[in-house]
Coordinates of C-alpha atoms (C1' of nucleotides) in Angstrom, one line a residue:
Chain A
M1 CA 87.1 107.4 65.3
S2 CA 83.8 106.9 63.9
E3 CA 81.8 106.7 66.9
S4 CA 79.1 109.2 67.5
T5 CA 79.1 109.6 71.1
P6 CA 80.8 112.8 72.7
H7 CA 84.4 112.3 73.3
G8 CA 85.5 115.4 75.1
L9 CA 88.8 116.6 74.2
A10 CA 89.2 113.9 71.6
I11 CA 87.4 116.2 69.2
F12 CA 90.0 118.9 69.4
A13 CA 92.9 116.3 69.4
Q14 CA 91.5 115.0 66.1
R15 CA 91.6 118.5 64.5
V16 CA 95.2 119.0 65.8
T17 CA 96.4 115.5 64.6
D18 CA 94.7 116.2 61.2
A19 CA 96.2 119.6 60.7
V20 CA 99.9 118.6 61.8
A21 CA 99.6 115.5 59.5
A22 CA 98.7 117.7 56.6
A23 CA 101.3 120.2 57.3
L24 CA 103.9 117.5 57.4
Q25 CA 102.3 115.5 54.4
L26 CA 102.1 112.4 56.5
P27 CA 99.2 110.1 57.4
A28 CA 97.4 111.0 60.5
D29 CA 98.3 107.7 62.3
Q30 CA 101.9 108.8 62.3
I31 CA 101.1 111.6 64.6
Q32 CA 101.1 110.9 68.3
L33 CA 100.0 113.7 70.6
E34 CA 101.3 113.9 74.1
R35 CA 100.2 115.6 77.1
P36 CA 102.5 118.4 78.2
R37 CA 103.9 118.0 81.6
N38 CA 103.2 121.5 82.5
E39 CA 99.5 122.3 82.2
E40 CA 100.1 125.9 81.2
H41 CA 101.5 124.7 77.9
G42 CA 98.1 123.5 76.9
E43 CA 96.3 120.3 76.3
F44 CA 98.4 118.6 73.7
A45 CA 101.9 118.6 72.7
M46 CA 104.1 117.2 70.0
P47 CA 108.0 117.0 70.1
C48 CA 109.4 117.8 66.7
F49 CA 112.7 115.7 66.8
R50 CA 111.6 112.7 64.9
F51 CA 110.3 114.7 62.0
A52 CA 113.1 117.1 61.9
K53 CA 115.5 114.1 61.6
V54 CA 113.6 112.8 58.7
Q55 CA 113.5 116.2 57.0
K56 CA 117.1 116.8 58.0
C57 CA 116.5 120.3 59.8
N58 CA 116.5 121.7 63.1
P59 CA 113.9 120.6 65.4
A60 CA 113.3 124.0 66.8
E61 CA 113.1 125.5 63.3
L62 CA 110.7 122.9 62.2
A63 CA 108.4 123.7 65.2
G64 CA 108.6 127.4 64.5
R65 CA 107.7 126.8 60.9
L66 CA 104.8 124.5 61.7
V67 CA 103.4 127.0 64.1
S68 CA 103.2 129.6 61.5
D69 CA 101.7 127.2 58.9
L70 CA 99.0 125.6 61.2
N71 CA 95.5 127.0 61.3
I72 CA 93.3 124.9 63.5
A73 CA 89.9 125.9 64.5
D74 CA 89.5 126.8 68.2
V75 CA 93.0 125.7 68.9
T76 CA 96.0 127.9 69.4
A77 CA 99.5 126.4 68.5
S78 CA 102.7 127.7 69.9
N79 CA 106.2 126.5 70.1
I80 CA 108.9 126.4 72.9
G81 CA 112.1 125.2 71.4
P82 CA 111.5 121.9 69.6
F83 CA 108.0 121.4 71.3
L84 CA 104.7 122.3 69.7
N85 CA 102.0 123.1 72.2
F86 CA 98.3 123.2 71.6
R87 CA 95.9 125.1 73.7
I88 CA 92.1 124.8 73.1
D89 CA 90.6 128.1 73.1
D90 CA 88.6 128.9 76.2
L91 CA 85.3 129.6 74.9
A92 CA 85.2 126.7 72.5
L93 CA 86.4 124.4 75.3
A94 CA 83.6 125.6 77.6
T95 CA 81.0 125.5 74.8
Q96 CA 82.0 121.9 73.9
M97 CA 82.3 120.5 77.4
A98 CA 79.4 122.2 79.0
A99 CA 77.2 120.3 76.6
D100 CA 79.1 117.0 76.5
A101 CA 79.7 116.4 80.3
R102 CA 75.9 116.5 80.9
R103 CA 75.0 114.0 78.3
E104 CA 73.8 110.7 79.5
D105 CA 76.1 109.0 77.0
F106 CA 79.2 111.1 77.7
G107 CA 82.2 108.8 77.1
K108 CA 80.1 105.8 76.0
G109 CA 81.2 103.7 73.1
L110 CA 79.4 101.9 70.3
S111 CA 81.5 98.6 70.0
S112 CA 79.6 95.4 69.4
E113 CA 82.3 92.9 70.2
R114 CA 81.6 90.1 72.7
T115 CA 83.8 90.1 75.7
L116 CA 83.7 87.4 78.4
V117 CA 85.1 88.2 81.9
E118 CA 85.7 85.6 84.5
Y119 CA 86.4 87.0 87.9
S120 CA 85.8 86.6 91.6
S121 CA 85.6 82.6 91.4
P122 CA 85.8 82.0 95.2
N123 CA 86.2 78.5 96.5
I124 CA 83.2 76.7 98.1
A125 CA 83.5 75.9 101.8
K126 CA 86.0 78.5 102.3
P127 CA 85.3 82.2 103.4
M128 CA 86.0 84.9 100.8
H129 CA 88.9 86.5 102.0
I130 CA 90.9 89.8 101.3
G131 CA 92.5 88.1 98.3
H132 CA 89.1 87.8 96.6
L133 CA 88.6 91.5 96.9
R134 CA 91.1 92.2 94.1
T135 CA 89.5 89.8 91.5
T136 CA 86.2 90.7 92.4
V137 CA 86.4 94.6 92.1
I138 CA 89.0 94.5 89.1
G139 CA 86.8 92.0 87.2
A140 CA 83.4 93.8 88.0
A141 CA 85.0 97.2 87.0
L142 CA 86.4 95.9 83.6
A143 CA 83.1 94.2 82.8
R144 CA 81.2 97.5 83.3
I145 CA 83.8 99.5 81.4
F146 CA 83.5 97.2 78.5
E147 CA 79.8 97.3 78.7
F148 CA 80.0 101.1 78.8
L149 CA 81.9 100.9 75.6
G150 CA 79.1 98.9 74.0
H151 CA 80.6 95.4 74.2
D152 CA 78.3 92.6 74.8
V153 CA 79.7 91.4 78.1
V154 CA 79.3 88.0 79.7
R155 CA 80.2 87.9 83.3
I156 CA 81.2 84.4 84.5
N157 CA 81.9 83.4 88.1
H158 CA 84.0 80.2 87.9
I159 CA 83.3 78.9 91.3
G160 CA 85.8 76.6 92.8
D161 CA 83.5 73.7 93.6
W162 CA 85.6 70.8 92.3
G163 CA 88.9 69.1 92.7
S164 CA 90.6 66.9 95.3
Q165 CA 90.2 69.4 98.0
F166 CA 86.6 68.3 98.3
G167 CA 87.8 64.7 98.9
K168 CA 89.6 66.1 101.9
L169 CA 86.6 68.2 103.0
L170 CA 84.3 65.1 102.7
A171 CA 86.8 62.9 104.6
A172 CA 86.9 65.5 107.3
W173 CA 83.1 65.8 107.4
R174 CA 82.8 62.1 107.8
R175 CA 84.9 62.1 110.9
W176 CA 84.3 65.3 112.6
G177 CA 81.2 66.9 110.9
S178 CA 78.3 68.5 112.9
D179 CA 75.0 69.1 111.5
E180 CA 74.1 71.8 114.0
K181 CA 77.3 73.7 113.3
L182 CA 76.8 73.5 109.7
E183 CA 73.3 75.0 109.8
A184 CA 74.3 77.8 112.1
E185 CA 77.6 78.9 110.3
P186 CA 78.1 76.8 107.3
I187 CA 81.3 78.3 105.8
A188 CA 82.9 78.7 109.3
H189 CA 82.3 75.0 110.1
L190 CA 83.6 73.9 106.8
L191 CA 86.7 75.9 107.2
E192 CA 87.2 74.4 110.6
L193 CA 87.0 70.9 109.1
Y194 CA 89.3 71.9 106.3
V195 CA 91.8 73.2 108.9
R196 CA 91.5 70.1 111.1
Y197 CA 92.2 67.9 108.2
H198 CA 95.4 69.7 107.3
A199 CA 96.4 69.5 110.9
E200 CA 95.8 65.8 111.5
E201 CA 96.9 64.7 108.1
K202 CA 100.5 65.0 109.2
T203 CA 100.0 62.3 111.8
D204 CA 97.3 60.2 110.4
P205 CA 98.2 58.7 107.0
S206 CA 94.8 57.2 106.5
L207 CA 93.3 60.6 106.0
D208 CA 95.0 61.1 102.5
A209 CA 93.6 57.8 101.3
A210 CA 90.2 58.6 102.6
A211 CA 90.2 61.9 100.8
K212 CA 91.2 60.5 97.6
D213 CA 88.5 57.8 97.7
E214 CA 86.0 60.5 98.5
F215 CA 87.0 62.5 95.4
L216 CA 86.9 59.4 93.3
A217 CA 83.4 58.7 94.6
L218 CA 82.5 62.3 93.9
E219 CA 83.9 62.2 90.4
S220 CA 82.2 58.9 89.6
G221 CA 79.0 60.8 88.8
E222 CA 76.9 58.5 90.8
E223 CA 74.3 59.8 93.3
N224 CA 76.1 58.8 96.3
D225 CA 76.8 60.2 99.8
A226 CA 79.8 62.2 98.5
R227 CA 77.7 63.9 95.9
R228 CA 74.9 64.6 98.2
D229 CA 76.9 66.3 100.8
W230 CA 79.0 68.2 98.3
K231 CA 76.0 69.5 96.8
H232 CA 74.7 70.7 100.2
F233 CA 78.0 72.3 101.0
T234 CA 77.8 74.2 97.6
E235 CA 74.4 75.6 98.1
L236 CA 75.2 76.9 101.6
S237 CA 78.4 78.6 100.5
L238 CA 76.8 80.2 97.5
G239 CA 74.1 81.6 99.7
E240 CA 76.8 83.4 101.9
F241 CA 78.7 84.6 98.8
K242 CA 75.8 86.2 97.4
T243 CA 75.6 88.8 100.1
T244 CA 79.3 89.8 99.3
F245 CA 78.7 90.0 95.7
E246 CA 75.7 92.3 96.2
R247 CA 77.6 94.6 98.6
L248 CA 80.4 94.9 95.9
D249 CA 77.8 95.2 93.1
A250 CA 79.5 92.3 91.4
R251 CA 76.8 90.7 89.1
F252 CA 77.2 87.5 87.1
D253 CA 75.4 86.1 84.1
L254 CA 76.7 82.8 84.6
I255 CA 77.5 81.3 88.1
R256 CA 79.1 78.2 86.8
G257 CA 81.3 76.2 89.1
E258 CA 84.0 73.9 87.8
S259 CA 81.6 71.0 88.3
W260 CA 79.4 72.4 85.6
Y261 CA 81.9 71.2 83.1
E262 CA 82.1 67.8 84.6
D263 CA 80.2 65.9 81.9
K264 CA 82.4 67.8 79.3
L265 CA 85.7 66.4 80.5
E266 CA 85.8 63.0 78.7
D267 CA 84.8 64.7 75.4
L268 CA 87.6 67.3 76.2
V269 CA 90.2 64.5 76.6
Q270 CA 89.1 62.9 73.4
W271 CA 89.2 66.1 71.6
L272 CA 92.8 66.6 72.8
D273 CA 93.5 63.0 71.8
A274 CA 92.1 63.6 68.3
A275 CA 94.3 66.6 68.0
G276 CA 97.2 64.3 68.7
V277 CA 98.7 66.2 71.6
L278 CA 98.4 63.7 74.3
E279 CA 101.2 61.6 75.9
W280 CA 101.4 59.1 78.8
N281 CA 103.9 59.6 81.4
D282 CA 104.2 57.5 84.5
G283 CA 100.5 56.6 84.3
A284 CA 99.4 60.2 84.0
I285 CA 98.1 61.9 80.7
I286 CA 100.1 65.0 79.8
V287 CA 100.5 67.5 76.8
D288 CA 104.0 68.3 76.2
L289 CA 104.8 72.0 75.8
E290 CA 108.4 72.0 75.0
S291 CA 107.6 73.1 71.3
E292 CA 105.9 76.2 72.7
G293 CA 108.9 77.0 74.9
I294 CA 107.4 75.8 78.2
S295 CA 109.4 73.2 79.9
T296 CA 106.5 72.1 82.3
P297 CA 104.0 69.8 80.6
C298 CA 100.3 70.4 81.2
L299 CA 98.7 67.6 83.2
V300 CA 95.4 66.4 82.0
K301 CA 94.8 63.4 84.1
T302 CA 96.4 61.9 87.2
S303 CA 97.6 58.4 87.4
R304 CA 94.6 57.7 89.4
G305 CA 92.4 58.8 86.5
T306 CA 91.0 61.8 88.1
T307 CA 90.9 65.3 86.3
L308 CA 92.8 68.4 87.3
Y309 CA 92.3 72.2 87.3
A310 CA 93.8 72.4 83.9
T311 CA 91.6 69.8 82.4
R312 CA 88.5 71.7 83.8
D313 CA 89.9 75.0 82.5
L314 CA 90.4 73.6 79.1
A315 CA 86.9 72.0 79.1
A316 CA 85.5 75.5 80.2
A317 CA 87.4 77.6 77.5
K318 CA 86.2 75.0 74.8
S319 CA 82.6 75.1 76.1
R320 CA 82.6 79.0 76.2
W321 CA 84.0 79.2 72.7
D322 CA 81.4 76.9 71.4
E323 CA 78.6 78.7 73.2
F324 CA 79.7 82.4 72.8
H325 CA 82.3 82.6 70.0
F326 CA 83.9 85.5 72.0
D327 CA 86.2 88.3 70.7
R328 CA 88.0 88.0 74.0
C329 CA 87.9 86.1 77.2
L330 CA 89.4 87.8 80.1
Y331 CA 90.5 85.8 83.3
V332 CA 90.9 88.0 86.2
V333 CA 93.1 85.7 88.3
G334 CA 96.1 86.3 90.5
A335 CA 99.6 86.7 89.0
E336 CA 100.8 83.5 90.8
Q337 CA 98.8 81.5 88.1
S338 CA 100.6 83.0 85.2
L339 CA 102.3 79.7 84.2
H340 CA 99.0 77.9 84.3
F341 CA 97.5 80.3 81.7
K342 CA 100.5 80.1 79.6
Q343 CA 100.2 76.3 79.5
F344 CA 96.6 76.3 79.0
K345 CA 96.8 78.7 76.1
A346 CA 99.7 76.7 74.7
V347 CA 97.7 73.6 74.7
L348 CA 94.9 75.2 72.7
K349 CA 97.4 76.6 70.3
R350 CA 98.8 73.0 69.9
C351 CA 95.4 71.8 69.2
G352 CA 95.1 74.1 66.1
T353 CA 92.2 76.3 67.5
D354 CA 92.3 79.8 65.9
W355 CA 90.9 81.3 69.0
W356 CA 93.6 80.4 71.7
N357 CA 94.9 84.0 71.4
R358 CA 91.6 85.5 72.5
I359 CA 92.1 84.2 75.9
E360 CA 93.7 86.6 78.1
H361 CA 95.1 86.3 81.6
I362 CA 94.5 89.6 83.5
P363 CA 97.0 89.1 86.4
F364 CA 97.1 91.0 89.6
G365 CA 99.5 91.3 92.5
L366 CA 99.1 89.6 95.8
V367 CA 97.7 91.0 99.0
R368 CA 100.3 90.6 101.6
F369 CA 100.4 91.3 105.3
T370 CA 103.1 92.9 107.4
E371 CA 102.4 90.2 110.1
G372 CA 103.2 87.4 107.6
K373 CA 101.4 85.3 105.3
L374 CA 97.8 84.3 105.7
S375 CA 97.0 80.6 105.0
T376 CA 93.6 79.1 104.6
R377 CA 94.9 75.7 105.5
E378 CA 96.1 77.0 108.8
G379 CA 92.9 78.9 109.4
R380 CA 94.5 82.3 109.3
V381 CA 92.3 84.3 107.1
L382 CA 91.1 87.9 107.0
S383 CA 87.5 87.7 105.8
L384 CA 86.3 90.0 103.2
Q385 CA 83.0 90.6 105.2
D386 CA 85.0 91.7 108.2
V387 CA 87.0 94.2 106.2
L388 CA 83.8 95.7 104.6
D389 CA 82.1 95.7 108.2
R390 CA 85.0 97.6 109.6
A391 CA 85.0 100.2 107.0
V392 CA 81.3 100.7 107.3
E393 CA 81.4 100.8 111.0
L394 CA 84.0 103.6 110.9
A395 CA 82.0 105.5 108.1
R396 CA 79.0 105.3 110.5
E397 CA 81.0 107.2 113.1
I398 CA 82.1 109.8 110.6
V399 CA 78.6 110.3 109.3
E400 CA 77.4 110.8 112.8
A401 CA 80.0 113.4 113.4
K402 CA 79.7 115.2 110.1
N403 CA 76.2 115.0 109.2
P404 CA 74.1 114.4 112.4
D405 CA 70.9 115.2 110.6
H406 CA 71.2 112.7 107.8
V407 CA 68.1 110.9 107.3
D408 CA 69.6 107.4 106.7
K409 CA 72.9 107.2 108.3
D410 CA 73.3 103.4 108.1
W411 CA 72.7 103.4 104.3
V412 CA 75.3 106.2 103.7
A413 CA 77.7 104.5 106.0
E414 CA 77.4 101.2 103.9
Q415 CA 78.0 103.2 100.6
V416 CA 81.0 105.2 101.9
G417 CA 82.5 102.3 103.7
I418 CA 82.2 100.0 100.7
G419 CA 83.4 102.8 98.4
A420 CA 86.5 103.4 100.4
V421 CA 87.6 99.8 100.2
V422 CA 86.6 99.3 96.5
F423 CA 88.3 102.5 95.5
H424 CA 91.4 101.9 97.5
D425 CA 91.9 98.7 95.6
L426 CA 91.3 100.2 92.1
K427 CA 93.5 103.1 92.5
H428 CA 96.7 101.0 92.1
Q429 CA 98.2 99.3 89.2
R430 CA 96.8 95.9 89.4
Q431 CA 100.2 94.1 88.8
K432 CA 101.8 95.3 91.9
D433 CA 101.6 93.6 95.2
V434 CA 99.8 95.4 98.0
V435 CA 100.6 95.3 101.5
F436 CA 97.3 95.4 103.4
N437 CA 97.1 98.3 105.8
W438 CA 94.1 99.2 107.8
N439 CA 95.0 102.8 108.1
E440 CA 95.1 103.2 104.4
V441 CA 92.1 101.1 103.6
L442 CA 90.0 103.0 106.2
S443 CA 91.2 106.4 105.1
F444 CA 88.5 108.7 104.1
E445 CA 90.5 111.9 103.2
G446 CA 92.7 112.9 100.2
D447 CA 92.8 110.5 97.2
T448 CA 90.1 108.2 98.5
G449 CA 86.7 106.9 97.3
P450 CA 84.9 109.0 100.0
Y451 CA 86.7 112.1 98.6
L452 CA 85.0 111.3 95.1
Q453 CA 81.7 110.5 96.7
Y454 CA 81.8 113.7 98.6
T455 CA 82.5 115.8 95.5
H456 CA 79.5 114.0 93.8
A457 CA 77.2 114.6 96.9
R458 CA 78.1 118.3 97.0
C459 CA 77.1 118.7 93.4
C460 CA 73.8 116.9 94.1
S461 CA 73.4 119.3 97.1
I462 CA 73.7 122.4 94.9
L463 CA 71.5 121.1 92.3
R464 CA 68.9 120.2 94.9
K465 CA 68.9 123.6 96.4
A466 CA 68.8 125.3 93.1
D467 CA 65.6 123.2 92.5
R468 CA 65.1 124.1 88.9
Q469 CA 65.7 123.3 85.2
I470 CA 68.9 124.5 83.7
T471 CA 68.3 126.5 80.6
D472 CA 69.9 129.0 78.3
V473 CA 73.4 128.1 79.4
D474 CA 75.8 130.8 78.2
P475 CA 79.1 129.2 77.8
A476 CA 81.0 132.5 77.8
L477 CA 80.4 132.6 81.5
L478 CA 82.1 129.3 81.9
A479 CA 85.2 130.1 79.9
D480 CA 87.0 130.7 83.2
A481 CA 86.7 127.1 84.4
R482 CA 89.3 125.8 82.1
D483 CA 90.9 123.3 84.6
L484 CA 87.5 121.7 85.1
W485 CA 86.6 121.3 81.5
V486 CA 90.2 119.9 80.6
A487 CA 89.7 117.4 83.5
L488 CA 86.2 116.3 82.4
G489 CA 87.4 116.3 78.7
R490 CA 89.8 113.5 79.5
F491 CA 87.2 111.2 80.9
P492 CA 86.3 109.5 77.6
A493 CA 89.8 108.8 76.8
A494 CA 90.5 107.4 80.2
V495 CA 87.6 105.0 79.8
R496 CA 89.0 103.6 76.5
E497 CA 92.6 103.4 77.9
A498 CA 91.3 101.6 81.0
A499 CA 89.7 99.0 78.7
E500 CA 92.6 98.6 76.3
K501 CA 95.0 98.1 78.9
R502 CA 92.7 96.2 81.3
E503 CA 93.6 98.8 84.0
P504 CA 90.8 100.4 86.0
M505 CA 93.5 102.5 87.8
L506 CA 93.6 104.6 84.8
L507 CA 90.1 105.7 85.3
A508 CA 90.4 106.0 89.0
Q509 CA 93.3 108.4 88.5
T510 CA 91.3 110.5 86.2
L511 CA 88.3 110.7 88.4
L512 CA 90.6 112.1 91.3
K513 CA 91.8 114.9 88.9
I514 CA 88.2 115.6 88.1
A515 CA 87.1 115.7 91.6
A516 CA 90.2 117.9 92.5
A517 CA 89.3 120.4 89.7
G518 CA 85.6 120.2 90.8
N519 CA 86.4 121.1 94.4
S520 CA 88.5 124.1 93.3
F521 CA 85.8 125.2 91.0
Y522 CA 82.9 125.3 93.5
R523 CA 85.1 126.8 96.2
E524 CA 86.2 129.6 94.0
K525 CA 83.2 130.2 92.1
R526 CA 80.0 130.5 94.0
V527 CA 77.0 129.0 92.2
L528 CA 73.9 130.1 94.0
G529 CA 72.9 133.5 95.5
N530 CA 74.9 135.6 93.1
D531 CA 71.9 137.8 92.2
D532 CA 72.6 136.9 88.6
P533 CA 70.3 134.1 87.3
V534 CA 72.3 133.9 83.9
L535 CA 75.6 133.3 85.7
E536 CA 73.8 130.8 88.0
N537 CA 72.4 128.9 85.3
A538 CA 75.8 128.5 83.5
R539 CA 77.4 127.5 86.7
L540 CA 74.6 125.0 87.5
A541 CA 75.4 123.5 84.1
A542 CA 79.1 123.0 85.2
I543 CA 78.0 121.5 88.4
D544 CA 75.7 119.2 86.6
G545 CA 78.4 118.1 84.2
L546 CA 80.7 117.4 87.2
R547 CA 78.0 115.4 88.8
N548 CA 77.2 113.4 85.6
T549 CA 80.7 112.4 84.9
L550 CA 81.6 111.4 88.5
A551 CA 78.4 109.5 88.6
H552 CA 79.3 107.5 85.6
G553 CA 82.8 107.1 86.5
L554 CA 82.0 105.9 90.0
M555 CA 79.4 103.5 88.7
L556 CA 82.0 102.0 86.4
L557 CA 84.4 101.3 89.3
G558 CA 81.7 100.0 91.5
V559 CA 81.8 102.9 94.0
P560 CA 78.5 103.8 95.3
T561 CA 77.2 107.4 94.8
P562 CA 75.1 108.7 97.6
E563 CA 73.4 112.1 96.9
E564 CA 74.1 113.3 100.4
M565 CA 76.8 112.4 103.0
Chain B
rG1 C1' 119.0 76.4 89.9
rC2 C1' 115.4 78.3 86.0
rG3 C1' 111.2 81.5 84.8
rC4 C1' 107.7 85.7 85.6
rC5 C1' 106.6 90.4 88.4
rC6 C1' 108.3 94.4 91.3
rG7 C1' 112.0 98.5 93.3
rU8 C1' 110.3 106.6 92.2
rA9 C1' 109.8 111.7 98.6
rG10 C1' 109.7 109.3 105.7
rC11 C1' 104.9 106.2 104.3
rU12 C1' 101.3 104.7 100.1
rC13 C1' 101.5 105.5 94.9
rA14 C1' 101.2 108.3 89.7
rG15 C1' 104.5 109.3 85.8
rU16 C1' 100.7 109.9 79.0
rU17 C1' 104.5 103.5 76.1
rG18 C1' 111.8 107.3 74.8
rG19 C1' 110.7 114.0 75.6
rA20 C1' 110.4 119.9 78.5
rU21 C1' 111.9 121.9 85.6
rA22 C1' 110.1 113.8 87.9
rG23 C1' 104.2 114.7 90.2
rA24 C1' 99.8 113.4 93.9
rG25 C1' 97.7 111.8 98.6
rC26 C1' 99.2 110.8 103.8
rA27 C1' 102.5 112.7 107.6
rC28 C1' 104.7 117.4 109.2
rC29 C1' 104.6 123.1 109.0
rG30 C1' 101.6 127.6 107.7
rG31 C1' 97.1 129.8 105.9
rA32 C1' 91.5 129.9 104.3
rU33 C1' 84.8 129.3 106.5
rU34 C1' 79.0 135.8 108.1
rU35 C1' 76.7 132.6 102.3
rC36 C1' 75.9 126.2 98.1
rU37 C1' 78.7 120.1 103.2
rA38 C1' 86.2 121.8 105.9
rA39 C1' 85.3 114.0 104.0
rU40 C1' 87.1 120.6 101.4
rC41 C1' 90.6 124.5 99.3
rC42 C1' 95.5 127.4 98.9
rG43 C1' 100.8 127.4 100.1
rG44 C1' 105.6 125.2 102.2
rU45 C1' 109.3 121.3 103.7
rG46 C1' 110.7 116.6 101.4
rG47 C1' 114.1 113.1 95.4
rU48 C1' 121.5 109.9 93.7
rC49 C1' 114.0 107.4 90.1
rG50 C1' 117.8 100.2 94.0
rC51 C1' 123.3 100.1 91.9
rA52 C1' 126.7 100.0 87.6
rG53 C1' 127.3 100.1 82.6
rG54 C1' 125.2 100.5 77.5
rU55 C1' 121.8 102.3 73.2
rU56 C1' 120.9 108.4 71.4
rC57 C1' 119.8 114.6 70.1
rG58 C1' 117.3 112.9 74.9
rA59 C1' 116.4 107.4 79.8
rA60 C1' 112.4 106.7 85.9
rU61 C1' 110.9 104.4 81.0
rC62 C1' 114.6 100.4 76.2
rC63 C1' 119.2 96.5 76.7
rU64 C1' 122.9 93.8 79.7
rG65 C1' 124.8 92.7 84.5
rC66 C1' 124.5 92.9 89.7
rC67 C1' 121.6 93.9 94.6
rG68 C1' 117.0 93.6 97.4
rG69 C1' 111.6 91.8 97.7
rG70 C1' 107.4 88.8 95.8
rC71 C1' 105.4 84.6 93.0
rG72 C1' 105.9 80.2 90.3
rC73 C1' 108.3 75.7 88.5
rG74 C1' 103.7 67.5 86.3
rC75 C1' 99.8 63.9 89.6
rC76 C1' 96.9 71.1 94.5
rA77 C1' 93.9 75.0 92.7

RNA sequence: GCGCCCGUAGCUCAGUUGGAUAGAGCACCGGAUUUCUAAUCCGGUGGUCGCAGGUUCGAAUCCUGCCGGGCGCGCCA
């Protein structure tokens, strides 16, 4: 670890690892420290079974021998049976952390790799629904986390603005479209048309042909009616999406719809052909993936000559590689598309690229409903705006009740409501399906976003009332805040692990522990009004470290940080 | 039928990549505020880690087989 930014407990962990490695005469990378289950055992632990086996001795004896051999600065080693436990000395811990936690670069990294993150990617002409929440908040969080670690991050929104579905929409628009309705509520009207198409398609076979003709016209590249209307729908939809992106603090460097790659599709097909991977099958063009262990081939062109999702994704990937030469390109897309990504990577592999393995699907579980499945086609959707609005509305009532004197209740309510929804999504493992439950999403107590925001706001409040510079901090007066320092000290490692595993939950859980330690701290140890300016200064430093770390952590997750609530 | 994911307290979830007595929140019960925001804090009740085998010093975690749920499986995205 050659990075120069403060790493919290990692500094002590490194010393322990080095000392143990030296004592065992092994390279340091063979030593894996764990976290004791019981906090009273200290911050790090190491079971001795493995090493005892190699040395053919009793694990407990080895542990005992190591304890007497080890001499680590600021860390006390002890053994319980075959376990070695390490406890950072109170004063050293407080000294290190009281300084680290307040630094602007606490936990930051100095990587210079280039990471692309594709996320959100809603479909034009359909409302963003609750399912888009996951990709949007997970993707935005991962992008911020990688950026915090120093990566050159490129955020891409791969808008679904192309494909045969737009043939359907255009066919429906020709028959039942209304200019007035479109102007008033664009997405609502387009959704209505889409739903009606699917309803009438069952009894009217001419619709299907009309839809295919419309898409053919659209894909012809000519400036015709199909293209003009499609463009109009696209602009109107994007206008509505932008409000949601802003509310969720989801920013993008590139909003590139699938259509952006339209003029690259022929080149892509030729590139595949040159690589010798194309085959013709029933008039369609495919890439066989049997050799890669995938029994379903990848379809590149339909028998009608139109392109498909996979074609456009391949073109996009190649275009991105040519443009960015990324170290990794993450696709935050639902788990139900796992096969698609397997196929799409396998095609690139068969083409002989040396970068196919830098493409990574970041799958997440489905949002389900107890009342049964939602379906865009049938018009049963839970709009994301509605979820956010409802959370904000409830937050508004609570602010009114708890802090009637707040100067800007609407703004806090927006921040708290959004924070609750965003955090609720990010505190779970992304792979697991989630059952949408209003009671949980709208909960503001316990392990929730508002709890973290509250803790942060309390810190701000104390610092505001102190109203002065914090100077001459004496760490000895903070040696009794062990739980707080340990929790804060784990923040840098949590950020790194969240990035490595592409799992924001790891950061979310760490922040909850920090907030819990923080709440206990300022409840037990009064900061202001002690008639002891030296003690007050020291505790203010702790509060400021807590505030700073929470502010950074919440920012990374996309949870707003009001200073008063 | 085949493939992938999931199964831990009444509910929602963690569980440090195989380690010590399986932990939080919600709910329920009992406490805490003359002072920095009670969206809080402290304590209690609550477990056959889906089931059965296997691997080994040691399994919620790894392997196999079942059971249950979700998703996917060439001309949609």
